Amino acid sequence: MLDIKTIAEIAERDRSSVLHPFTHLKDFATGKAGDPTIVTGGKGINIKDAQGRTYIDAFAGLYCVNIGYGRTEVAEAIARQAYSLAYYHTYAAHTTEQLATLSDRLVRMAPGKASKVFFGLSGSDANETQAKLVWYYNNLRGQPKKKKIISRERGYHGCSVVSGSMTGMSFYHDHMDLPFPGILHTGAPHHYWHAHPGETEADFSRRRAAELEDLILREGPETIGAFIAEPVLGTGGITPPPEGYWREIQAVLRRYDVLLIADEVICGFGRTGADFGCSLYEIEPDLVTVAKGLTSGYMPLSGAIVSEKVYKVMEEASDRVGAFSHGYTYSGHPIAAAAANAVLDIVEKERLRDRAKTVGEHFQKRLKERFAQLEIVGEVRGVGLLGAVEYVADRQTKRRFDPDLKVGARISKAARDRGLIARAMPHGDILGFAPPLVVSEAEIDEIVDLAYQATKQVMDELA
Ligand code: PLP
């Protein structure tokens, strides 16, 4: 715990200098939104702030701290690498033992017929790389018009120029001159909100696939390079796909020779109870994006995993086009690679994927038991250790709450006041959960109880 004077000084330094992501700038600058939360430590599923308050972090930071906080094995691996070699680049075929080991490991475990990994620092930059790979691949194989990329409404793929354009929520585009030309959007895979009356999940999936096909035909299949999607829709509302969705979508993509980019940034490394979301839904991707769980957030690291099919075209063209001209100073950073190897060792040794499945089943059951009958709850959904409760003003008509009531944000705040971090998702009134995969069943019960109390408090306020 820090003393009051130190806390005030840190808050002041922060307020006067940090441009915070996803923060109301004026409310923060004037103090109306309160002081910054100064996070000082973490252990297991808990974090601690400067006032000495402890919170259960039921969102694992931003769905990333899968192995939990305070794992000294990872800290030691980072330190060992920093002492022996803190940095070297990977340009012109330079490497390190940690990087080669990690890359080989990823190629072996990744879904699809993986061949190579291009390393970056964030999910956003990895998806930016994926777009360039789609363009490069199609240029090299003599299809220079096949460049457009389709993503989904409510998909989230990052915040950089192309990845931010792939993101299918308008508030990520507004006033930022996005989306970038050549990035198109098709309908969200959410049966609860978008199904016609009486339409089954399987029929809804067929309709979504038919809409995708219509879009491809309208634009011209010779202009469509790739489709990007998260196996489970994440920031757009934590929504598992409806029955049959991935089978139907992949059939359309194959028909028109459209590459599939699986954005596994959230789903990868066990979160859904399977190694990857692709394994769970039988997805055969051509390109795979990983980040978050790869290092559990202990270091920034991402990967764009390239399949044999795409890589072969690139390699065969090298005599003609020269070196692969893409890379970052920190691509394959040795400390991040060492962190990732230590994290993946823990994921394997502690069988966190299996844990996400069994504890995840308990979590889904408890969420449904506690929330499904509440009169302001429209839908309870999730898979593995990803879950969401969506609130509506009227269950019968599925009428949303007036956005000015800020129901989702208020429930999240009421949970926080009880020592629970669960995220108010940005689209709609949704409370989202993605606890570290080391969470126990008893801790799940506590998380669900605290979220229930928070919901009840806001229900009382609304009554
Ligand atoms: N893709 C998905 C599915 C994500 O959830 C995120 C971040 O939440 C990203 C990409 C972007 O990752 P980053 O924030 O590391 O740039």
CSV table of C-alpha atoms and ligand atoms in Angstrom, one decimal:
chain,number,residue,atom,x,y,z
A,1,MET,CA,0.0,0.0,0.0
A,2,LEU,CA,1.3,3.4,-0.9
A,3,ASP,CA,0.9,6.5,1.3
A,4,ILE,CA,-1.7,9.1,0.4
A,5,LYS,CA,0.9,11.7,-0.8
A,6,THR,CA,2.6,9.2,-3.1
A,7,ILE,CA,-0.8,8.1,-4.6
A,8,ALA,CA,-1.8,11.7,-5.2
A,9,GLU,CA,1.6,12.4,-6.9
A,10,ILE,CA,1.3,9.4,-9.2
A,11,ALA,CA,-2.3,10.3,-10.1
A,12,GLU,CA,-1.2,13.8,-10.9
A,13,ARG,CA,1.7,12.8,-13.0
A,14,ASP,CA,-0.5,10.3,-14.9
A,15,ARG,CA,-3.4,12.8,-15.4
A,16,SER,CA,-1.1,15.4,-16.8
A,17,SER,CA,0.8,13.2,-19.2
A,18,VAL,CA,-0.8,9.9,-20.2
A,19,LEU,CA,-3.2,9.7,-23.2
A,20,HIS,CA,-5.3,6.7,-22.0
A,21,PRO,CA,-7.0,4.4,-24.4
A,22,PHE,CA,-10.8,4.2,-24.2
A,23,THR,CA,-11.1,6.9,-21.7
A,24,HIS,CA,-13.3,10.0,-21.7
A,25,LEU,CA,-10.6,12.6,-22.0
A,26,LYS,CA,-12.4,15.6,-20.4
A,27,ASP,CA,-14.0,13.6,-17.6
A,28,PHE,CA,-10.5,12.2,-16.8
A,29,ALA,CA,-8.7,15.5,-17.1
A,30,THR,CA,-11.1,17.4,-14.9
A,31,GLY,CA,-11.3,14.6,-12.3
A,32,LYS,CA,-15.1,14.0,-12.9
A,33,ALA,CA,-14.3,10.4,-13.7
A,34,GLY,CA,-12.3,10.0,-10.5
A,35,ASP,CA,-8.6,9.2,-10.1
A,36,PRO,CA,-6.7,6.6,-12.1
A,37,THR,CA,-6.6,3.2,-10.6
A,38,ILE,CA,-2.9,2.6,-9.7
A,39,VAL,CA,-2.3,-1.1,-10.0
A,40,THR,CA,0.6,-2.3,-7.9
A,41,GLY,CA,0.6,-6.0,-7.9
A,42,GLY,CA,-1.1,-9.3,-8.8
A,43,LYS,CA,-1.2,-12.9,-7.6
A,44,GLY,CA,-3.3,-15.7,-9.1
A,45,ILE,CA,-6.6,-14.2,-10.2
A,46,ASN,CA,-6.2,-11.1,-8.1
A,47,ILE,CA,-4.8,-7.7,-8.6
A,48,LYS,CA,-4.1,-5.0,-6.0
A,49,ASP,CA,-4.3,-1.3,-6.1
A,50,ALA,CA,-2.2,1.4,-4.4
A,51,GLN,CA,-4.8,1.9,-1.7
A,52,GLY,CA,-4.4,-1.8,-0.8
A,53,ARG,CA,-7.7,-2.9,-2.3
A,54,THR,CA,-7.8,-6.4,-3.8
A,55,TYR,CA,-9.9,-7.2,-6.8
A,56,ILE,CA,-10.8,-10.5,-8.5
A,57,ASP,CA,-9.8,-10.0,-12.1
A,58,ALA,CA,-12.5,-11.9,-13.9
A,59,PHE,CA,-11.3,-10.5,-17.2
A,60,ALA,CA,-7.6,-11.6,-17.0
A,61,GLY,CA,-6.5,-8.0,-17.8
A,62,LEU,CA,-7.8,-7.8,-21.3
A,63,TYR,CA,-8.5,-11.6,-21.8
A,64,CYS,CA,-4.8,-12.2,-21.7
A,65,VAL,CA,-3.3,-13.2,-18.3
A,66,ASN,CA,-4.3,-16.9,-18.7
A,67,ILE,CA,-1.7,-18.3,-16.3
A,68,GLY,CA,-2.6,-15.8,-13.6
A,69,TYR,CA,-0.6,-13.0,-12.1
A,70,GLY,CA,2.7,-13.3,-10.3
A,71,ARG,CA,4.2,-16.4,-11.9
A,72,THR,CA,7.8,-16.3,-10.9
A,73,GLU,CA,8.8,-19.0,-13.4
A,74,VAL,CA,8.0,-16.5,-16.2
A,75,ALA,CA,9.7,-13.6,-14.4
A,76,GLU,CA,12.8,-15.8,-14.1
A,77,ALA,CA,12.8,-16.8,-17.7
A,78,ILE,CA,12.5,-13.1,-18.7
A,79,ALA,CA,15.4,-12.2,-16.4
A,80,ARG,CA,17.6,-15.1,-17.6
A,81,GLN,CA,17.2,-14.0,-21.2
A,82,ALA,CA,17.7,-10.3,-20.3
A,83,TYR,CA,21.0,-11.2,-18.6
A,84,SER,CA,22.3,-13.3,-21.5
A,85,LEU,CA,20.9,-11.3,-24.5
A,86,ALA,CA,18.3,-8.6,-24.0
A,87,TYR,CA,17.9,-7.9,-27.7
A,88,TYR,CA,18.9,-8.9,-31.2
A,89,HIS,CA,16.9,-8.5,-34.4
A,90,THR,CA,15.6,-11.2,-36.7
A,91,TYR,CA,16.3,-9.5,-40.0
A,92,ALA,CA,18.5,-11.3,-42.6
A,93,ALA,CA,18.1,-14.7,-40.9
A,94,HIS,CA,19.3,-13.8,-37.4
A,95,THR,CA,17.7,-15.7,-34.6
A,96,THR,CA,17.9,-16.8,-31.0
A,97,GLU,CA,17.4,-20.2,-29.3
A,98,GLN,CA,14.3,-19.0,-27.5
A,99,LEU,CA,12.7,-17.7,-30.8
A,100,ALA,CA,13.5,-20.8,-32.8
A,101,THR,CA,12.1,-23.0,-30.1
A,102,LEU,CA,8.9,-21.0,-29.8
A,103,SER,CA,8.4,-20.8,-33.5
A,104,ASP,CA,8.8,-24.5,-34.0
A,105,ARG,CA,6.4,-25.1,-31.2
A,106,LEU,CA,3.8,-22.8,-32.7
A,107,VAL,CA,4.0,-24.4,-36.1
A,108,ARG,CA,3.5,-27.8,-34.5
A,109,MET,CA,0.5,-26.8,-32.4
A,110,ALA,CA,-1.3,-24.3,-34.7
A,111,PRO,CA,-4.5,-25.1,-36.5
A,112,GLY,CA,-4.4,-25.6,-40.2
A,113,LYS,CA,-1.3,-26.7,-42.1
A,114,ALA,CA,1.0,-24.2,-40.5
A,115,SER,CA,4.4,-23.5,-42.0
A,116,LYS,CA,5.9,-20.3,-40.7
A,117,VAL,CA,5.3,-17.6,-38.1
A,118,PHE,CA,5.9,-13.9,-38.5
A,119,PHE,CA,6.3,-12.3,-35.1
A,120,GLY,CA,5.0,-8.9,-34.1
A,121,LEU,CA,4.1,-7.2,-30.8
A,122,SER,CA,0.3,-6.9,-30.7
A,123,GLY,CA,-2.9,-8.5,-32.1
A,124,SER,CA,-3.4,-5.3,-34.2
A,125,ASP,CA,0.0,-5.4,-35.9
A,126,ALA,CA,-0.4,-9.2,-36.5
A,127,ASN,CA,-3.7,-8.5,-38.3
A,128,GLU,CA,-2.0,-5.7,-40.3
A,129,THR,CA,0.6,-8.2,-41.3
A,130,GLN,CA,-2.2,-10.7,-42.3
A,131,ALA,CA,-3.7,-8.1,-44.7
A,132,LYS,CA,-0.3,-7.5,-46.3
A,133,LEU,CA,0.2,-11.3,-46.6
A,134,VAL,CA,-3.1,-11.6,-48.4
A,135,TRP,CA,-2.2,-8.8,-50.8
A,136,TYR,CA,1.4,-10.2,-51.3
A,137,TYR,CA,0.2,-13.7,-51.9
A,138,ASN,CA,-2.4,-12.7,-54.5
A,139,ASN,CA,0.1,-10.4,-56.3
A,140,LEU,CA,2.7,-13.1,-56.4
A,141,ARG,CA,0.3,-15.7,-57.8
A,142,GLY,CA,-0.9,-13.3,-60.5
A,143,GLN,CA,-4.3,-12.3,-59.0
A,144,PRO,CA,-3.6,-8.5,-58.5
A,145,LYS,CA,-7.3,-7.7,-58.1
A,146,LYS,CA,-8.0,-10.2,-55.4
A,147,LYS,CA,-7.4,-7.8,-52.5
A,148,LYS,CA,-10.6,-7.0,-50.6
A,149,ILE,CA,-10.9,-8.4,-47.1
A,150,ILE,CA,-14.3,-9.2,-45.5
A,151,SER,CA,-14.8,-9.1,-41.8
A,152,ARG,CA,-17.9,-9.2,-39.7
A,153,GLU,CA,-20.0,-6.6,-38.0
A,154,ARG,CA,-19.1,-6.6,-34.3
A,155,GLY,CA,-15.8,-8.5,-35.1
A,156,TYR,CA,-12.8,-7.0,-33.2
A,157,HIS,CA,-9.4,-7.2,-34.8
A,158,GLY,CA,-7.5,-4.3,-33.4
A,159,CYS,CA,-7.1,-0.6,-33.7
A,160,SER,CA,-4.4,0.1,-36.2
A,161,VAL,CA,-5.4,1.3,-39.7
A,162,VAL,CA,-6.2,-1.9,-41.4
A,163,SER,CA,-7.0,-4.0,-38.3
A,164,GLY,CA,-9.2,-1.1,-37.0
A,165,SER,CA,-11.0,-1.1,-40.4
A,166,MET,CA,-11.5,-4.9,-40.0
A,167,THR,CA,-13.1,-4.2,-36.6
A,168,GLY,CA,-16.8,-4.1,-37.3
A,169,MET,CA,-18.0,-1.5,-34.7
A,170,SER,CA,-18.6,2.0,-35.9
A,171,PHE,CA,-17.4,3.7,-32.7
A,172,TYR,CA,-13.9,2.4,-33.5
A,173,HIS,CA,-14.1,4.2,-36.9
A,174,ASP,CA,-15.9,7.4,-36.1
A,175,HIS,CA,-13.8,10.6,-36.5
A,176,MET,CA,-10.7,8.4,-37.4
A,177,ASP,CA,-11.4,8.2,-41.2
A,178,LEU,CA,-11.9,4.4,-41.0
A,179,PRO,CA,-12.7,2.0,-42.5
A,180,PHE,CA,-10.0,1.9,-45.0
A,181,PRO,CA,-11.1,1.2,-48.6
A,182,GLY,CA,-11.2,-2.5,-49.5
A,183,ILE,CA,-12.3,-3.7,-46.1
A,184,LEU,CA,-16.0,-4.9,-46.2
A,185,HIS,CA,-18.3,-6.2,-43.5
A,186,THR,CA,-20.9,-9.0,-43.4
A,187,GLY,CA,-23.5,-9.8,-40.7
A,188,ALA,CA,-22.7,-10.7,-37.1
A,189,PRO,CA,-23.1,-14.4,-36.2
A,190,HIS,CA,-25.5,-13.7,-33.3
A,191,HIS,CA,-28.7,-15.7,-33.4
A,192,TYR,CA,-30.3,-14.0,-30.4
A,193,TRP,CA,-30.3,-10.5,-32.1
A,194,HIS,CA,-30.4,-11.3,-35.8
A,195,ALA,CA,-32.4,-14.4,-36.3
A,196,HIS,CA,-35.8,-14.0,-38.0
A,197,PRO,CA,-38.8,-15.2,-35.9
A,198,GLY,CA,-38.8,-19.0,-35.7
A,199,GLU,CA,-35.5,-19.3,-37.6
A,200,THR,CA,-33.3,-22.1,-36.1
A,201,GLU,CA,-29.6,-21.7,-35.4
A,202,ALA,CA,-28.8,-23.9,-38.4
A,203,ASP,CA,-31.0,-21.9,-40.7
A,204,PHE,CA,-29.6,-18.7,-39.4
A,205,SER,CA,-26.1,-20.0,-40.1
A,206,ARG,CA,-27.1,-20.9,-43.7
A,207,ARG,CA,-28.5,-17.4,-44.2
A,208,ARG,CA,-25.3,-15.8,-42.9
A,209,ALA,CA,-23.3,-18.0,-45.3
A,210,ALA,CA,-25.7,-17.1,-48.2
A,211,GLU,CA,-25.3,-13.4,-47.4
A,212,LEU,CA,-21.5,-13.8,-47.4
A,213,GLU,CA,-21.8,-15.5,-50.8
A,214,ASP,CA,-24.0,-12.7,-52.1
A,215,LEU,CA,-21.5,-10.1,-51.0
A,216,ILE,CA,-18.6,-12.0,-52.7
A,217,LEU,CA,-20.7,-12.3,-55.9
A,218,ARG,CA,-21.7,-8.7,-55.8
A,219,GLU,CA,-18.1,-7.5,-55.5
A,220,GLY,CA,-16.8,-10.1,-57.9
A,221,PRO,CA,-15.0,-13.2,-56.5
A,222,GLU,CA,-11.8,-12.1,-58.4
A,223,THR,CA,-11.7,-9.1,-56.0
A,224,ILE,CA,-12.1,-10.9,-52.7
A,225,GLY,CA,-8.8,-12.0,-51.0
A,226,ALA,CA,-9.7,-13.0,-47.5
A,227,PHE,CA,-12.3,-13.4,-44.8
A,228,ILE,CA,-11.2,-12.6,-41.2
A,229,ALA,CA,-13.1,-13.7,-38.1
A,230,GLU,CA,-12.7,-14.7,-34.5
A,231,PRO,CA,-13.8,-18.3,-33.9
A,232,VAL,CA,-15.9,-16.9,-31.0
A,233,LEU,CA,-16.9,-13.3,-31.5
A,234,GLY,CA,-15.0,-11.5,-28.6
A,235,THR,CA,-15.1,-7.8,-27.9
A,236,GLY,CA,-18.3,-7.5,-30.0
A,237,GLY,CA,-20.2,-9.4,-27.3
A,238,ILE,CA,-18.5,-12.7,-26.4
A,239,THR,CA,-20.8,-14.8,-28.7
A,240,PRO,CA,-20.1,-18.4,-29.6
A,241,PRO,CA,-21.1,-19.2,-33.2
A,242,PRO,CA,-24.5,-20.6,-34.0
A,243,GLU,CA,-24.8,-24.2,-34.9
A,244,GLY,CA,-23.3,-25.1,-38.2
A,245,TYR,CA,-21.9,-21.6,-38.8
A,246,TRP,CA,-18.3,-22.4,-39.5
A,247,ARG,CA,-19.1,-25.4,-41.8
A,248,GLU,CA,-21.4,-23.2,-43.9
A,249,ILE,CA,-19.0,-20.2,-44.0
A,250,GLN,CA,-16.0,-22.3,-45.0
A,251,ALA,CA,-17.9,-23.9,-47.8
A,252,VAL,CA,-18.5,-20.5,-49.3
A,253,LEU,CA,-14.9,-19.4,-48.9
A,254,ARG,CA,-13.5,-22.5,-50.6
A,255,ARG,CA,-16.0,-22.1,-53.5
A,256,TYR,CA,-14.5,-18.7,-54.3
A,257,ASP,CA,-10.9,-19.3,-53.4
A,258,VAL,CA,-11.0,-16.8,-50.5
A,259,LEU,CA,-8.3,-17.2,-47.7
A,260,LEU,CA,-9.5,-17.6,-44.2
A,261,ILE,CA,-7.8,-15.7,-41.4
A,262,ALA,CA,-8.7,-17.1,-38.0
A,263,ASP,CA,-8.1,-14.4,-35.4
A,264,GLU,CA,-7.3,-16.6,-32.4
A,265,VAL,CA,-6.0,-13.6,-30.3
A,266,ILE,CA,-8.6,-14.4,-27.5
A,267,CYS,CA,-9.5,-18.0,-28.2
A,268,GLY,CA,-5.9,-19.3,-28.7
A,269,PHE,CA,-4.0,-21.4,-26.1
A,270,GLY,CA,-6.9,-22.9,-24.2
A,271,ARG,CA,-9.5,-20.3,-23.4
A,272,THR,CA,-12.4,-22.1,-25.0
A,273,GLY,CA,-11.4,-25.4,-23.4
A,274,ALA,CA,-9.8,-26.5,-26.7
A,275,ASP,CA,-6.2,-25.6,-27.9
A,276,PHE,CA,-7.6,-23.1,-30.4
A,277,GLY,CA,-11.1,-22.0,-31.3
A,278,CYS,CA,-10.3,-23.6,-34.7
A,279,SER,CA,-10.0,-27.0,-33.1
A,280,LEU,CA,-13.3,-26.6,-31.3
A,281,TYR,CA,-15.3,-25.6,-34.4
A,282,GLU,CA,-13.4,-27.6,-37.1
A,283,ILE,CA,-12.0,-24.5,-38.8
A,284,GLU,CA,-9.1,-25.0,-41.4
A,285,PRO,CA,-7.5,-21.6,-41.6
A,286,ASP,CA,-5.0,-20.4,-44.1
A,287,LEU,CA,-3.6,-17.7,-41.7
A,288,VAL,CA,-3.9,-17.6,-37.9
A,289,THR,CA,-3.4,-14.6,-35.6
A,290,VAL,CA,-2.2,-15.2,-32.1
A,291,ALA,CA,-1.2,-12.8,-29.3
A,292,LYS,CA,-2.6,-12.3,-25.7
A,293,GLY,CA,-2.5,-15.9,-24.3
A,294,LEU,CA,0.8,-16.5,-26.1
A,295,THR,CA,2.7,-14.7,-23.4
A,296,SER,CA,-0.3,-14.3,-20.9
A,297,GLY,CA,0.5,-10.6,-21.2
A,298,TYR,CA,3.9,-11.0,-19.5
A,299,MET,CA,5.6,-9.5,-22.6
A,300,PRO,CA,4.1,-8.0,-25.8
A,301,LEU,CA,4.2,-10.6,-28.5
A,302,SER,CA,2.0,-11.7,-31.4
A,303,GLY,CA,2.3,-14.0,-34.4
A,304,ALA,CA,0.9,-14.2,-37.9
A,305,ILE,CA,1.0,-17.9,-38.6
A,306,VAL,CA,1.2,-18.7,-42.3
A,307,SER,CA,0.0,-22.0,-43.8
A,308,GLU,CA,2.0,-24.1,-46.2
A,309,LYS,CA,-0.3,-23.1,-49.1
A,310,VAL,CA,0.4,-19.3,-48.7
A,311,TYR,CA,4.1,-19.8,-47.7
A,312,LYS,CA,4.9,-21.9,-50.8
A,313,VAL,CA,3.7,-19.1,-53.1
A,314,MET,CA,5.9,-16.6,-51.2
A,315,GLU,CA,9.0,-18.8,-51.3
A,316,GLU,CA,8.7,-19.8,-54.9
A,317,ALA,CA,8.4,-16.1,-55.9
A,318,SER,CA,11.6,-15.0,-54.0
A,319,ASP,CA,13.9,-15.4,-57.0
A,320,ARG,CA,11.7,-13.0,-58.9
A,321,VAL,CA,10.7,-10.5,-56.2
A,322,GLY,CA,13.7,-10.6,-53.8
A,323,ALA,CA,13.6,-10.5,-50.0
A,324,PHE,CA,10.4,-10.6,-48.0
A,325,SER,CA,10.3,-6.8,-47.2
A,326,HIS,CA,8.3,-6.7,-44.0
A,327,GLY,CA,9.5,-6.6,-40.4
A,328,TYR,CA,9.8,-4.7,-37.2
A,329,THR,CA,12.8,-3.8,-35.0
A,330,TYR,CA,11.2,-6.0,-32.3
A,331,SER,CA,10.0,-8.9,-34.5
A,332,GLY,CA,10.8,-12.1,-32.5
A,333,HIS,CA,12.2,-10.2,-29.5
A,334,PRO,CA,14.2,-12.7,-27.5
A,335,ILE,CA,12.8,-11.7,-24.1
A,336,ALA,CA,9.2,-12.0,-25.4
A,337,ALA,CA,10.1,-15.4,-26.9
A,338,ALA,CA,11.5,-16.5,-23.6
A,339,ALA,CA,8.4,-15.4,-21.8
A,340,ALA,CA,6.2,-17.2,-24.3
A,341,ASN,CA,8.1,-20.4,-23.9
A,342,ALA,CA,7.8,-20.2,-20.1
A,343,VAL,CA,4.1,-19.4,-20.4
A,344,LEU,CA,3.4,-22.3,-22.8
A,345,ASP,CA,5.3,-24.7,-20.5
A,346,ILE,CA,2.9,-23.7,-17.7
A,347,VAL,CA,-0.1,-24.1,-20.0
A,348,GLU,CA,1.0,-27.6,-20.9
A,349,LYS,CA,2.3,-28.7,-17.4
A,350,GLU,CA,-0.9,-27.5,-15.6
A,351,ARG,CA,-3.1,-28.7,-18.5
A,352,LEU,CA,-4.9,-25.3,-18.5
A,353,ARG,CA,-6.8,-26.2,-21.7
A,354,ASP,CA,-8.4,-29.1,-19.9
A,355,ARG,CA,-9.0,-26.9,-16.9
A,356,ALA,CA,-10.7,-24.3,-19.0
A,357,LYS,CA,-13.0,-27.1,-20.2
A,358,THR,CA,-14.0,-28.5,-16.9
A,359,VAL,CA,-14.0,-25.3,-14.8
A,360,GLY,CA,-15.5,-23.7,-17.9
A,361,GLU,CA,-18.5,-26.1,-17.8
A,362,HIS,CA,-19.0,-25.2,-14.2
A,363,PHE,CA,-18.8,-21.5,-15.0
A,364,GLN,CA,-21.3,-21.7,-17.8
A,365,LYS,CA,-23.7,-23.7,-15.6
A,366,ARG,CA,-23.4,-21.3,-12.7
A,367,LEU,CA,-23.9,-18.2,-15.0
A,368,LYS,CA,-27.1,-19.7,-16.5
A,369,GLU,CA,-28.5,-20.8,-13.1
A,370,ARG,CA,-27.9,-17.4,-11.5
A,371,PHE,CA,-28.8,-15.1,-14.4
A,372,ALA,CA,-31.0,-16.7,-17.0
A,373,GLN,CA,-34.3,-16.1,-15.1
A,374,LEU,CA,-33.6,-12.5,-14.2
A,375,GLU,CA,-36.1,-10.2,-15.8
A,376,ILE,CA,-33.5,-7.8,-17.2
A,377,VAL,CA,-31.4,-10.7,-18.7
A,378,GLY,CA,-31.9,-11.4,-22.4
A,379,GLU,CA,-29.2,-14.0,-23.0
A,380,VAL,CA,-26.5,-15.8,-21.0
A,381,ARG,CA,-23.9,-17.3,-23.3
A,382,GLY,CA,-20.3,-18.4,-23.5
A,383,VAL,CA,-17.9,-21.3,-24.0
A,384,GLY,CA,-15.0,-22.5,-21.8
A,385,LEU,CA,-13.8,-19.6,-19.7
A,386,LEU,CA,-15.4,-16.9,-21.8
A,387,GLY,CA,-18.9,-15.8,-20.7
A,388,ALA,CA,-21.4,-13.0,-21.1
A,389,VAL,CA,-24.7,-11.8,-19.6
A,390,GLU,CA,-26.6,-9.5,-21.9
A,391,TYR,CA,-29.2,-7.2,-20.3
A,392,VAL,CA,-32.4,-5.9,-22.0
A,393,ALA,CA,-35.2,-3.7,-21.0
A,394,ASP,CA,-37.9,-6.1,-22.2
A,395,ARG,CA,-37.2,-9.9,-22.5
A,396,GLN,CA,-40.3,-10.5,-24.7
A,397,THR,CA,-39.7,-7.8,-27.3
A,398,LYS,CA,-35.9,-7.8,-26.8
A,399,ARG,CA,-36.0,-4.1,-26.4
A,400,ARG,CA,-32.7,-2.6,-25.4
A,401,PHE,CA,-32.2,-0.2,-22.5
A,402,ASP,CA,-31.9,3.5,-23.3
A,403,PRO,CA,-28.1,3.8,-23.8
A,404,ASP,CA,-28.2,6.9,-21.5
A,405,LEU,CA,-29.0,4.6,-18.6
A,406,LYS,CA,-25.6,3.0,-19.1
A,407,VAL,CA,-26.9,-0.2,-17.6
A,408,GLY,CA,-23.9,-2.4,-18.6
A,409,ALA,CA,-21.4,0.2,-17.3
A,410,ARG,CA,-23.3,0.6,-14.0
A,411,ILE,CA,-23.4,-3.1,-13.3
A,412,SER,CA,-19.7,-3.4,-14.1
A,413,LYS,CA,-19.1,-0.5,-11.6
A,414,ALA,CA,-21.3,-2.1,-9.0
A,415,ALA,CA,-19.3,-5.3,-9.4
A,416,ARG,CA,-16.0,-3.3,-9.0
A,417,ASP,CA,-17.3,-1.7,-5.8
A,418,ARG,CA,-17.6,-5.3,-4.6
A,419,GLY,CA,-14.1,-6.2,-5.6
A,420,LEU,CA,-14.9,-7.9,-8.9
A,421,ILE,CA,-13.6,-6.8,-12.3
A,422,ALA,CA,-16.0,-7.9,-15.1
A,423,ARG,CA,-16.0,-5.9,-18.3
A,424,ALA,CA,-18.9,-3.8,-19.6
A,425,MET,CA,-18.5,-4.8,-23.2
A,426,PRO,CA,-18.6,-1.8,-25.6
A,427,HIS,CA,-21.6,-2.9,-27.8
A,428,GLY,CA,-24.9,-3.1,-25.9
A,429,ASP,CA,-25.4,-3.8,-22.2
A,430,ILE,CA,-23.2,-6.8,-21.6
A,431,LEU,CA,-21.2,-7.9,-18.7
A,432,GLY,CA,-18.2,-10.0,-20.0
A,433,PHE,CA,-16.1,-12.5,-18.2
A,434,ALA,CA,-12.7,-14.1,-19.2
A,435,PRO,CA,-11.0,-15.1,-15.9
A,436,PRO,CA,-7.5,-16.5,-15.8
A,437,LEU,CA,-7.5,-20.2,-16.8
A,438,VAL,CA,-6.1,-21.0,-13.3
A,439,VAL,CA,-9.4,-20.0,-11.7
A,440,SER,CA,-10.9,-22.6,-9.3
A,441,GLU,CA,-14.6,-23.7,-9.1
A,442,ALA,CA,-14.9,-22.0,-5.7
A,443,GLU,CA,-13.5,-18.7,-7.2
A,444,ILE,CA,-16.0,-19.1,-10.1
A,445,ASP,CA,-18.8,-19.3,-7.6
A,446,GLU,CA,-17.6,-16.1,-5.9
A,447,ILE,CA,-17.3,-14.3,-9.3
A,448,VAL,CA,-20.8,-15.3,-10.3
A,449,ASP,CA,-22.2,-14.3,-6.8
A,450,LEU,CA,-20.6,-10.9,-6.9
A,451,ALA,CA,-21.8,-10.3,-10.4
A,452,TYR,CA,-25.3,-11.3,-9.4
A,453,GLN,CA,-25.3,-8.9,-6.4
A,454,ALA,CA,-24.1,-6.1,-8.7
A,455,THR,CA,-26.9,-6.9,-11.2
A,456,LYS,CA,-29.5,-6.9,-8.4
A,457,GLN,CA,-28.3,-3.6,-7.1
A,458,VAL,CA,-28.8,-2.0,-10.6
A,459,MET,CA,-32.1,-3.7,-11.1
A,460,ASP,CA,-33.3,-2.1,-7.8
A,461,GLU,CA,-32.0,1.3,-8.9
A,462,LEU,CA,-33.9,0.9,-12.2
A,463,ALA,CA,-37.2,-0.3,-10.6
B,1,PLP,N1,-7.9,-9.5,-32.3
B,1,PLP,C1,-8.7,-9.9,-31.3
B,1,PLP,C2,-9.7,-11.0,-31.4
B,1,PLP,C3,-8.7,-9.1,-30.1
B,1,PLP,O1,-9.5,-9.4,-29.1
B,1,PLP,C4,-7.8,-8.1,-30.0
B,1,PLP,C5,-7.7,-7.3,-28.7
B,1,PLP,O2,-8.5,-7.3,-27.9
B,1,PLP,C6,-6.9,-7.8,-31.1
B,1,PLP,C7,-7.0,-8.5,-32.2
B,1,PLP,C8,-6.0,-6.6,-31.0
B,1,PLP,O3,-4.9,-6.9,-30.2
B,1,PLP,P1,-4.1,-5.8,-29.5
B,1,PLP,O4,-4.9,-5.0,-28.6
B,1,PLP,O5,-2.9,-6.5,-28.9
B,1,PLP,O6,-3.6,-4.9,-30.7
